[in-house]
Amino acid sequence: MNFVRLVLDRSFGFPVTISLNLDTNELCVESLSLVQTQGYRQGDSRMKVLVDDQFATRVREEVSAFLLAPKQPPARFGLDGTTWKLEIQWHGHHHTSEQWCPESGGEFDIGTLLLERANKYTQLGSIC
């Protein structure tokens, strides 16, 4: 299975996980905030939708570019903000990366794509 997963670990707020199965185009958003803000049934903290092929292809292209690019050290660290954890399973290889409130780079590009698409379906609140 090929997938990309973004975990937003916020200093003051519920963590958010956005996953995209790159084989089936299924986008999954998980957060306890979904229970509170969207009126979901008690305990239902997951939302799944199918995304269009064009979006999934764009994410695949960004993943390929990210995996080919030289790895850069994290640009900065902080105590108040959001840590972006990116996990990629791509053609049998597993890759992980972690950045605090990225402003550019592969983590930012892939994460922003996932966040913008997830925000079309639910409000996730403050990102950084």
CSV table of N, CA, C and O in Angstrom, one decimal:
chain,number,residue,atom,x,y,z
A,1,MET,N,0.8,-1.2,0.0
A,1,MET,CA,0.0,0.0,0.0
A,1,MET,C,0.9,1.2,0.0
A,1,MET,O,1.9,1.3,0.7
A,2,ASN,N,0.6,2.2,-0.8
A,2,ASN,CA,1.3,3.5,-0.9
A,2,ASN,C,0.4,4.5,-0.2
A,2,ASN,O,-0.8,4.7,-0.6
A,3,PHE,N,0.9,5.3,0.7
A,3,PHE,CA,0.2,6.3,1.4
A,3,PHE,C,1.1,7.4,1.9
A,3,PHE,O,2.3,7.3,2.0
A,4,VAL,N,0.4,8.5,2.2
A,4,VAL,CA,1.1,9.7,2.9
A,4,VAL,C,0.2,10.0,4.0
A,4,VAL,O,-1.0,10.1,3.9
A,5,ARG,N,0.9,10.3,5.2
A,5,ARG,CA,0.1,10.7,6.4
A,5,ARG,C,0.8,11.9,7.0
A,5,ARG,O,2.0,11.9,7.1
A,6,LEU,N,0.0,12.9,7.3
A,6,LEU,CA,0.4,14.1,8.0
A,6,LEU,C,-0.2,14.1,9.4
A,6,LEU,O,-1.4,14.0,9.5
A,7,VAL,N,0.6,14.2,10.4
A,7,VAL,CA,0.1,14.3,11.8
A,7,VAL,C,0.5,15.7,12.3
A,7,VAL,O,1.7,16.1,12.3
A,8,LEU,N,-0.5,16.5,12.6
A,8,LEU,CA,-0.3,17.8,13.2
A,8,LEU,C,-0.4,17.7,14.7
A,8,LEU,O,-1.5,17.5,15.2
A,9,ASP,N,0.7,17.9,15.4
A,9,ASP,CA,0.7,17.8,16.8
A,9,ASP,C,0.8,19.2,17.4
A,9,ASP,O,1.9,19.8,17.4
A,10,ARG,N,-0.4,19.8,17.7
A,10,ARG,CA,-0.4,21.2,18.2
A,10,ARG,C,-0.2,21.3,19.7
A,10,ARG,O,-0.5,20.5,20.5
A,11,SER,N,0.5,22.4,20.0
A,11,SER,CA,0.8,22.7,21.4
A,11,SER,C,-0.5,22.8,22.2
A,11,SER,O,-0.6,22.3,23.3
A,12,PHE,N,-1.5,23.5,21.7
A,12,PHE,CA,-2.7,23.8,22.5
A,12,PHE,C,-3.9,23.4,21.6
A,12,PHE,O,-4.4,24.2,20.9
A,13,GLY,N,-4.2,22.2,21.5
A,13,GLY,CA,-5.3,21.7,20.7
A,13,GLY,C,-5.2,20.2,20.4
A,13,GLY,O,-4.1,19.6,20.7
A,14,PHE,N,-6.2,19.7,19.9
A,14,PHE,CA,-6.2,18.2,19.6
A,14,PHE,C,-5.3,18.0,18.4
A,14,PHE,O,-5.2,18.8,17.4
A,15,PRO,N,-4.5,16.8,18.4
A,15,PRO,CA,-3.8,16.5,17.2
A,15,PRO,C,-4.7,16.1,16.1
A,15,PRO,O,-5.9,15.7,16.3
A,16,VAL,N,-4.2,16.3,14.9
A,16,VAL,CA,-5.0,16.0,13.7
A,16,VAL,C,-4.1,15.1,12.8
A,16,VAL,O,-2.9,15.3,12.6
A,17,THR,N,-4.8,14.0,12.2
A,17,THR,CA,-4.1,13.1,11.3
A,17,THR,C,-4.8,13.2,10.0
A,17,THR,O,-6.1,13.0,10.0
A,18,ILE,N,-4.1,13.4,8.9
A,18,ILE,CA,-4.7,13.4,7.6
A,18,ILE,C,-3.9,12.4,6.8
A,18,ILE,O,-2.7,12.5,6.6
A,19,SER,N,-4.6,11.4,6.3
A,19,SER,CA,-4.0,10.3,5.5
A,19,SER,C,-4.6,10.3,4.1
A,19,SER,O,-5.8,10.4,3.9
A,20,LEU,N,-3.7,10.0,3.1
A,20,LEU,CA,-4.2,9.8,1.8
A,20,LEU,C,-3.6,8.4,1.3
A,20,LEU,O,-2.4,8.3,1.2
A,21,ASN,N,-4.5,7.5,1.0
A,21,ASN,CA,-4.1,6.2,0.4
A,21,ASN,C,-3.9,6.5,-1.1
A,21,ASN,O,-4.8,6.9,-1.8
A,22,LEU,N,-2.7,6.4,-1.5
A,22,LEU,CA,-2.3,6.8,-2.9
A,22,LEU,C,-2.7,5.7,-3.9
A,22,LEU,O,-2.6,5.9,-5.1
A,23,ASP,N,-3.2,4.6,-3.4
A,23,ASP,CA,-3.7,3.5,-4.3
A,23,ASP,C,-5.2,3.6,-4.6
A,23,ASP,O,-5.6,3.3,-5.7
A,24,THR,N,-5.9,4.1,-3.6
A,24,THR,CA,-7.4,4.1,-3.7
A,24,THR,C,-8.0,5.5,-3.7
A,24,THR,O,-9.2,5.7,-3.8
A,25,ASN,N,-7.1,6.5,-3.5
A,25,ASN,CA,-7.5,8.0,-3.4
A,25,ASN,C,-8.4,8.3,-2.2
A,25,ASN,O,-9.2,9.2,-2.3
A,26,GLU,N,-8.4,7.4,-1.2
A,26,GLU,CA,-9.2,7.7,0.0
A,26,GLU,C,-8.5,8.6,1.0
A,26,GLU,O,-7.3,8.3,1.4
A,27,LEU,N,-9.1,9.7,1.3
A,27,LEU,CA,-8.6,10.7,2.2
A,27,LEU,C,-9.3,10.5,3.6
A,27,LEU,O,-10.5,10.4,3.6
A,28,CYS,N,-8.5,10.4,4.6
A,28,CYS,CA,-9.1,10.2,5.9
A,28,CYS,C,-8.5,11.3,6.9
A,28,CYS,O,-7.3,11.5,6.9
A,29,VAL,N,-9.5,11.9,7.6
A,29,VAL,CA,-9.1,12.9,8.6
A,29,VAL,C,-9.6,12.4,9.9
A,29,VAL,O,-10.7,12.0,10.1
A,30,GLU,N,-8.6,12.4,10.9
A,30,GLU,CA,-8.9,12.0,12.2
A,30,GLU,C,-8.5,13.0,13.2
A,30,GLU,O,-7.4,13.5,13.2
A,31,SER,N,-9.5,13.4,14.1
A,31,SER,CA,-9.2,14.3,15.2
A,31,SER,C,-10.4,14.3,16.2
A,31,SER,O,-11.5,14.2,15.8
A,32,LEU,N,-10.1,14.4,17.4
A,32,LEU,CA,-11.1,14.5,18.4
A,32,LEU,C,-11.9,15.8,18.2
A,32,LEU,O,-13.1,15.9,18.6
A,33,SER,N,-11.3,16.8,17.6
A,33,SER,CA,-12.0,18.1,17.3
A,33,SER,C,-13.2,17.9,16.4
A,33,SER,O,-14.2,18.6,16.4
A,34,LEU,N,-13.2,16.8,15.6
A,34,LEU,CA,-14.3,16.5,14.7
A,34,LEU,C,-15.6,16.2,15.5
A,34,LEU,O,-16.7,16.6,15.2
A,35,VAL,N,-15.4,15.6,16.7
A,35,VAL,CA,-16.5,15.3,17.5
A,35,VAL,C,-17.2,16.5,18.0
A,35,VAL,O,-18.4,16.7,18.1
A,36,GLN,N,-16.4,17.5,18.4
A,36,GLN,CA,-16.9,18.7,19.0
A,36,GLN,C,-17.4,19.7,18.0
A,36,GLN,O,-18.4,20.3,18.2
A,37,THR,N,-16.7,19.9,16.9
A,37,THR,CA,-17.1,21.0,16.0
A,37,THR,C,-18.1,20.6,14.9
A,37,THR,O,-18.8,21.4,14.3
A,38,GLN,N,-18.2,19.3,14.6
A,38,GLN,CA,-19.0,18.9,13.5
A,38,GLN,C,-20.3,18.1,13.9
A,38,GLN,O,-21.1,17.7,13.1
A,39,GLY,N,-20.4,17.9,15.2
A,39,GLY,CA,-21.6,17.3,15.7
A,39,GLY,C,-21.7,15.8,15.3
A,39,GLY,O,-22.8,15.2,15.1
A,40,TYR,N,-20.5,15.1,15.1
A,40,TYR,CA,-20.5,13.7,14.8
A,40,TYR,C,-21.0,12.9,16.0
A,40,TYR,O,-21.0,13.4,17.1
A,41,ARG,N,-21.4,11.7,15.7
A,41,ARG,CA,-21.8,10.8,16.8
A,41,ARG,C,-20.7,10.7,17.8
A,41,ARG,O,-19.5,10.8,17.5
A,42,GLN,N,-21.1,10.5,19.1
A,42,GLN,CA,-20.1,10.4,20.1
A,42,GLN,C,-19.0,9.3,19.8
A,42,GLN,O,-19.4,8.2,19.4
A,43,GLY,N,-17.8,9.7,19.8
A,43,GLY,CA,-16.7,8.7,19.5
A,43,GLY,C,-16.4,8.7,18.0
A,43,GLY,O,-15.4,8.0,17.7
A,44,ASP,N,-17.1,9.3,17.1
A,44,ASP,CA,-16.8,9.3,15.7
A,44,ASP,C,-15.8,10.4,15.4
A,44,ASP,O,-16.2,11.6,15.2
A,45,SER,N,-14.6,10.1,15.4
A,45,SER,CA,-13.5,11.1,15.2
A,45,SER,C,-12.8,11.0,13.9
A,45,SER,O,-11.7,11.5,13.7
A,46,ARG,N,-13.5,10.3,12.9
A,46,ARG,CA,-12.8,10.0,11.6
A,46,ARG,C,-13.8,10.4,10.5
A,46,ARG,O,-15.0,10.1,10.6
A,47,MET,N,-13.3,11.0,9.5
A,47,MET,CA,-14.0,11.3,8.3
A,47,MET,C,-13.3,10.8,7.1
A,47,MET,O,-12.1,11.0,7.0
A,48,LYS,N,-14.0,10.1,6.2
A,48,LYS,CA,-13.3,9.5,5.0
A,48,LYS,C,-14.1,10.0,3.7
A,48,LYS,O,-15.3,10.1,3.7
A,49,VAL,N,-13.3,10.4,2.7
A,49,VAL,CA,-13.8,10.8,1.4
A,49,VAL,C,-12.9,10.3,0.3
A,49,VAL,O,-11.7,10.1,0.6
A,50,LEU,N,-13.5,10.1,-0.9
A,50,LEU,CA,-12.6,9.8,-2.0
A,50,LEU,C,-12.3,11.1,-2.7
A,50,LEU,O,-13.2,12.0,-3.0
A,51,VAL,N,-11.0,11.3,-3.1
A,51,VAL,CA,-10.6,12.5,-3.8
A,51,VAL,C,-10.4,12.2,-5.2
A,51,VAL,O,-10.3,11.0,-5.6
A,52,ASP,N,-10.4,13.2,-6.1
A,52,ASP,CA,-10.3,13.1,-7.5
A,52,ASP,C,-8.9,12.6,-7.9
A,52,ASP,O,-7.9,12.9,-7.2
A,53,ASP,N,-8.8,12.0,-9.1
A,53,ASP,CA,-7.5,11.5,-9.6
A,53,ASP,C,-6.5,12.6,-9.7
A,53,ASP,O,-5.3,12.4,-9.5
A,54,GLN,N,-6.9,13.8,-10.2
A,54,GLN,CA,-6.0,14.9,-10.4
A,54,GLN,C,-5.3,15.3,-9.1
A,54,GLN,O,-4.1,15.6,-9.1
A,55,PHE,N,-6.1,15.4,-8.0
A,55,PHE,CA,-5.5,15.7,-6.7
A,55,PHE,C,-4.5,14.6,-6.3
A,55,PHE,O,-3.4,14.9,-5.8
A,56,ALA,N,-4.9,13.4,-6.3
A,56,ALA,CA,-4.0,12.3,-5.9
A,56,ALA,C,-2.7,12.2,-6.8
A,56,ALA,O,-1.6,12.0,-6.3
A,57,THR,N,-2.8,12.5,-8.1
A,57,THR,CA,-1.7,12.6,-8.9
A,57,THR,C,-0.7,13.7,-8.5
A,57,THR,O,0.5,13.5,-8.5
A,58,ARG,N,-1.3,14.8,-8.2
A,58,ARG,CA,-0.5,16.0,-7.7
A,58,ARG,C,0.3,15.6,-6.4
A,58,ARG,O,1.5,15.9,-6.3
A,59,VAL,N,-0.4,14.9,-5.5
A,59,VAL,CA,0.3,14.5,-4.3
A,59,VAL,C,1.4,13.5,-4.6
A,59,VAL,O,2.5,13.6,-4.0
A,60,ARG,N,1.1,12.5,-5.5
A,60,ARG,CA,2.1,11.6,-5.9
A,60,ARG,C,3.4,12.3,-6.4
A,60,ARG,O,4.5,11.9,-6.1
A,61,GLU,N,3.2,13.3,-7.3
A,61,GLU,CA,4.3,14.1,-7.8
A,61,GLU,C,5.1,14.8,-6.7
A,61,GLU,O,6.3,14.8,-6.8
A,62,GLU,N,4.4,15.3,-5.8
A,62,GLU,CA,5.1,16.0,-4.7
A,62,GLU,C,5.8,15.0,-3.8
A,62,GLU,O,6.9,15.3,-3.4
A,63,VAL,N,5.3,13.8,-3.6
A,63,VAL,CA,5.9,12.8,-2.8
A,63,VAL,C,7.2,12.4,-3.5
A,63,VAL,O,8.3,12.3,-2.9
A,64,SER,N,7.1,12.1,-4.8
A,64,SER,CA,8.3,11.7,-5.6
A,64,SER,C,9.4,12.8,-5.5
A,64,SER,O,10.6,12.5,-5.3
A,65,ALA,N,9.0,14.1,-5.7
A,65,ALA,CA,10.0,15.2,-5.6
A,65,ALA,C,10.6,15.2,-4.2
A,65,ALA,O,11.8,15.4,-4.1
A,66,PHE,N,9.8,15.1,-3.2
A,66,PHE,CA,10.3,15.1,-1.8
A,66,PHE,C,11.3,14.0,-1.5
A,66,PHE,O,12.3,14.3,-0.9
A,67,LEU,N,11.0,12.8,-2.0
A,67,LEU,CA,11.9,11.7,-1.7
A,67,LEU,C,13.2,11.8,-2.5
A,67,LEU,O,14.2,11.2,-2.1
A,68,LEU,N,13.2,12.5,-3.6
A,68,LEU,CA,14.4,12.6,-4.4
A,68,LEU,C,15.3,13.8,-4.0
A,68,LEU,O,16.5,13.9,-4.3
A,69,ALA,N,14.7,14.8,-3.3
A,69,ALA,CA,15.4,16.0,-2.9
A,69,ALA,C,16.3,15.6,-1.7
A,69,ALA,O,16.1,14.8,-0.9
A,70,PRO,N,17.5,16.3,-1.6
A,70,PRO,CA,18.4,16.1,-0.5
A,70,PRO,C,17.7,16.6,0.8
A,70,PRO,O,16.9,17.5,0.8
A,71,LYS,N,17.9,15.8,1.9
A,71,LYS,CA,17.3,16.1,3.1
A,71,LYS,C,17.9,17.3,3.8
A,71,LYS,O,19.1,17.4,3.9
A,72,GLN,N,17.1,18.2,4.2
A,72,GLN,CA,17.5,19.4,4.9
A,72,GLN,C,17.3,19.3,6.4
A,72,GLN,O,16.2,18.8,6.8
A,73,PRO,N,18.1,19.9,7.3
A,73,PRO,CA,17.9,19.8,8.7
A,73,PRO,C,16.7,20.8,9.0
A,73,PRO,O,16.4,21.7,8.2
A,74,PRO,N,16.0,20.5,10.1
A,74,PRO,CA,14.8,21.4,10.4
A,74,PRO,C,15.3,22.8,10.5
A,74,PRO,O,16.4,23.1,11.1
A,75,ALA,N,14.5,23.8,10.0
A,75,ALA,CA,15.0,25.2,10.0
A,75,ALA,C,14.9,25.8,11.3
A,75,ALA,O,15.6,26.7,11.6
A,76,ARG,N,13.9,25.4,12.2
A,76,ARG,CA,13.7,26.1,13.5
A,76,ARG,C,12.9,25.2,14.4
A,76,ARG,O,12.3,24.2,13.9
A,77,PHE,N,13.0,25.5,15.6
A,77,PHE,CA,12.2,24.8,16.6
A,77,PHE,C,11.5,25.8,17.5
A,77,PHE,O,11.8,26.9,17.6
A,78,GLY,N,10.5,25.3,18.2
A,78,GLY,CA,9.7,26.2,19.1
A,78,GLY,C,8.9,25.4,20.1
A,78,GLY,O,8.7,24.2,20.0
A,79,LEU,N,8.4,26.1,21.0
A,79,LEU,CA,7.5,25.5,22.1
A,79,LEU,C,6.1,25.7,21.8
A,79,LEU,O,5.3,24.8,22.1
A,80,ASP,N,5.7,26.8,21.2
A,80,ASP,CA,4.3,27.1,21.0
A,80,ASP,C,4.1,27.0,19.5
A,80,ASP,O,4.6,27.9,18.7
A,81,GLY,N,3.3,26.1,19.0
A,81,GLY,CA,3.1,25.9,17.5
A,81,GLY,C,2.7,24.5,17.2
A,81,GLY,O,2.1,23.8,18.1
A,82,THR,N,3.0,24.1,16.1
A,82,THR,CA,2.5,22.8,15.6
A,82,THR,C,3.7,22.0,15.0
A,82,THR,O,4.4,22.6,14.2
A,83,THR,N,3.9,20.8,15.4
A,83,THR,CA,4.9,19.9,14.8
A,83,THR,C,4.2,19.1,13.7
A,83,THR,O,3.1,18.5,13.9
A,84,TRP,N,4.8,19.2,12.5
A,84,TRP,CA,4.2,18.5,11.3
A,84,TRP,C,5.1,17.2,11.2
A,84,TRP,O,6.3,17.2,11.0
A,85,LYS,N,4.4,16.0,11.3
A,85,LYS,CA,5.1,14.7,11.2
A,85,LYS,C,4.6,14.1,9.9
A,85,LYS,O,3.4,13.9,9.7
A,86,LEU,N,5.4,13.9,8.9
A,86,LEU,CA,5.1,13.4,7.6
A,86,LEU,C,5.6,11.9,7.6
A,86,LEU,O,6.8,11.7,7.8
A,87,GLU,N,4.7,11.0,7.2
A,87,GLU,CA,5.0,9.6,7.0
A,87,GLU,C,4.6,9.2,5.6
A,87,GLU,O,3.5,9.5,5.2
A,88,ILE,N,5.5,8.6,4.9
A,88,ILE,CA,5.2,8.1,3.5
A,88,ILE,C,5.6,6.7,3.4
A,88,ILE,O,6.7,6.3,3.7
A,89,GLN,N,4.7,5.9,2.8
A,89,GLN,CA,4.9,4.5,2.4
A,89,GLN,C,4.9,4.6,0.9
A,89,GLN,O,3.8,4.9,0.3
A,90,TRP,N,6.0,4.3,0.2
A,90,TRP,CA,6.1,4.5,-1.2
A,90,TRP,C,6.8,3.4,-1.9
A,90,TRP,O,8.0,3.2,-1.6
A,91,HIS,N,6.2,2.5,-2.6
A,91,HIS,CA,6.8,1.4,-3.3
A,91,HIS,C,7.7,0.6,-2.4
A,91,HIS,O,8.8,0.3,-2.8
A,92,GLY,N,7.2,0.2,-1.3
A,92,GLY,CA,7.9,-0.7,-0.4
A,92,GLY,C,8.9,-0.1,0.5
A,92,GLY,O,9.5,-0.7,1.3
A,93,HIS,N,9.0,1.2,0.5
A,93,HIS,CA,9.9,2.0,1.4
A,93,HIS,C,9.1,2.9,2.3
A,93,HIS,O,8.2,3.5,1.9
A,94,HIS,N,9.6,3.0,3.5
A,94,HIS,CA,9.0,3.9,4.5
A,94,HIS,C,9.9,5.1,4.8
A,94,HIS,O,11.1,4.9,5.0
A,95,HIS,N,9.3,6.2,4.8
A,95,HIS,CA,10.0,7.5,5.0
A,95,HIS,C,9.3,8.3,6.1
A,95,HIS,O,8.0,8.4,6.0
A,96,THR,N,10.0,9.0,7.0
A,96,THR,CA,9.4,9.8,7.9
A,96,THR,C,10.2,11.1,8.0
A,96,THR,O,11.4,11.2,7.7
A,97,SER,N,9.5,12.2,8.4
A,97,SER,CA,10.1,13.5,8.6
A,97,SER,C,9.3,14.3,9.6
A,97,SER,O,8.1,14.1,9.7
A,98,GLU,N,10.0,15.1,10.3
A,98,GLU,CA,9.3,15.9,11.3
A,98,GLU,C,9.8,17.4,11.3
A,98,GLU,O,11.1,17.6,11.3
A,99,GLN,N,8.9,18.3,11.2
A,99,GLN,CA,9.3,19.8,11.2
A,99,GLN,C,8.4,20.5,12.1
A,99,GLN,O,7.2,20.2,12.2
A,100,TRP,N,8.9,21.6,12.7
A,100,TRP,CA,8.1,22.5,13.5
A,100,TRP,C,7.7,23.6,12.6
A,100,TRP,O,8.5,24.4,12.1
A,101,CYS,N,6.4,23.7,12.4
A,101,CYS,CA,5.8,24.8,11.7
A,101,CYS,C,6.6,25.2,10.4
A,101,CYS,O,7.1,26.3,10.3
A,102,PRO,N,6.7,24.2,9.5
A,102,PRO,CA,7.5,24.5,8.3
A,102,PRO,C,6.9,25.7,7.4
A,102,PRO,O,5.7,25.9,7.4
A,103,GLU,N,7.7,26.4,6.8
A,103,GLU,CA,7.3,27.5,5.9
A,103,GLU,C,7.6,27.2,4.5
A,103,GLU,O,7.2,28.0,3.6
A,104,SER,N,8.4,26.2,4.2
A,104,SER,CA,8.8,25.8,2.9
A,104,SER,C,9.3,24.4,2.9
A,104,SER,O,9.5,23.8,4.0
A,105,GLY,N,9.6,23.9,1.7
A,105,GLY,CA,10.2,22.5,1.6
A,105,GLY,C,9.1,21.5,1.3
A,105,GLY,O,7.9,21.8,1.2
A,106,GLY,N,9.6,20.3,1.2
A,106,GLY,CA,8.7,19.2,0.8
A,106,GLY,C,7.6,18.9,1.9
A,106,GLY,O,6.5,18.6,1.5
A,107,GLU,N,8.0,18.9,3.1
A,107,GLU,CA,7.0,18.7,4.2
A,107,GLU,C,5.8,19.8,4.1
A,107,GLU,O,4.7,19.4,4.2
A,108,PHE,N,6.3,21.0,3.8
A,108,PHE,CA,5.3,22.1,3.7
A,108,PHE,C,4.4,21.9,2.5
A,108,PHE,O,3.2,22.0,2.5
A,109,ASP,N,5.0,21.5,1.3
A,109,ASP,CA,4.3,21.4,0.1
A,109,ASP,C,3.3,20.3,0.2
A,109,ASP,O,2.1,20.4,-0.2
A,110,ILE,N,3.7,19.1,0.7
A,110,ILE,CA,2.8,18.0,0.8
A,110,ILE,C,1.7,18.2,1.9
A,110,ILE,O,0.5,18.0,1.7
A,111,GLY,N,2.2,18.7,3.0
A,111,GLY,CA,1.3,19.0,4.1
A,111,GLY,C,0.2,20.0,3.7
A,111,GLY,O,-1.0,19.9,4.1
A,112,THR,N,0.6,21.1,3.0
A,112,THR,CA,-0.3,22.1,2.6
A,112,THR,C,-1.4,21.5,1.7
A,112,THR,O,-2.6,21.9,1.8
A,113,LEU,N,-1.0,20.7,0.7
A,113,LEU,CA,-1.9,20.1,-0.2
A,113,LEU,C,-3.0,19.3,0.6
A,113,LEU,O,-4.2,19.4,0.4
A,114,LEU,N,-2.5,18.5,1.6
A,114,LEU,CA,-3.4,17.6,2.4
A,114,LEU,C,-4.3,18.5,3.3
A,114,LEU,O,-5.5,18.3,3.4
A,115,LEU,N,-3.7,19.5,3.9
A,115,LEU,CA,-4.5,20.4,4.7
A,115,LEU,C,-5.6,21.2,4.0
A,115,LEU,O,-6.8,21.3,4.4
A,116,GLU,N,-5.2,21.7,2.8
A,116,GLU,CA,-6.2,22.5,2.0
A,116,GLU,C,-7.4,21.6,1.6
A,116,GLU,O,-8.5,22.0,1.6
A,117,ARG,N,-7.1,20.3,1.2
A,117,ARG,CA,-8.1,19.4,0.8
A,117,ARG,C,-9.0,19.0,2.0
A,117,ARG,O,-10.2,19.0,1.9
A,118,ALA,N,-8.4,18.7,3.1
A,118,ALA,CA,-9.1,18.3,4.3
A,118,ALA,C,-10.0,19.5,4.8
A,118,ALA,O,-11.2,19.2,5.2
A,119,ASN,N,-9.5,20.7,4.6
A,119,ASN,CA,-10.4,21.8,5.1
A,119,ASN,C,-11.6,22.1,4.2
A,119,ASN,O,-12.5,22.8,4.6
A,120,LYS,N,-11.6,21.5,3.0
A,120,LYS,CA,-12.8,21.5,2.2
A,120,LYS,C,-14.0,20.7,2.8
A,120,LYS,O,-15.1,21.0,2.5
A,121,TYR,N,-13.6,19.8,3.6
A,121,TYR,CA,-14.6,18.9,4.2
A,121,TYR,C,-14.9,19.1,5.7
A,121,TYR,O,-16.0,18.8,6.2
A,122,THR,N,-13.9,19.7,6.4
A,122,THR,CA,-14.1,20.0,7.8
A,122,THR,C,-13.2,21.1,8.3
A,122,THR,O,-12.2,21.3,7.6
A,123,GLN,N,-13.5,21.8,9.3
A,123,GLN,CA,-12.7,22.9,9.9
A,123,GLN,C,-11.7,22.3,10.9
A,123,GLN,O,-12.1,21.6,11.8
A,124,LEU,N,-10.4,22.4,10.6
A,124,LEU,CA,-9.4,21.8,11.5
A,124,LEU,C,-8.8,22.8,12.5
A,124,LEU,O,-8.0,22.4,13.3
A,125,GLY,N,-9.1,24.1,12.4
A,125,GLY,CA,-8.6,25.1,13.3
A,125,GLY,C,-7.2,25.5,12.9
A,125,GLY,O,-6.8,25.3,11.8
A,126,SER,N,-6.6,26.1,13.9
A,126,SER,CA,-5.3,26.7,13.7
A,126,SER,C,-4.2,25.6,13.3
A,126,SER,O,-4.2,24.6,13.9
A,127,ILE,N,-3.4,26.0,12.4
A,127,ILE,CA,-2.4,25.0,11.9
A,127,ILE,C,-1.0,25.2,12.6
A,127,ILE,O,-0.4,24.3,13.1
A,128,CYS,N,-0.6,26.5,12.7
A,128,CYS,CA,0.7,26.8,13.4
A,128,CYS,C,0.4,27.9,14.4
A,128,CYS,O,-0.4,28.6,14.3
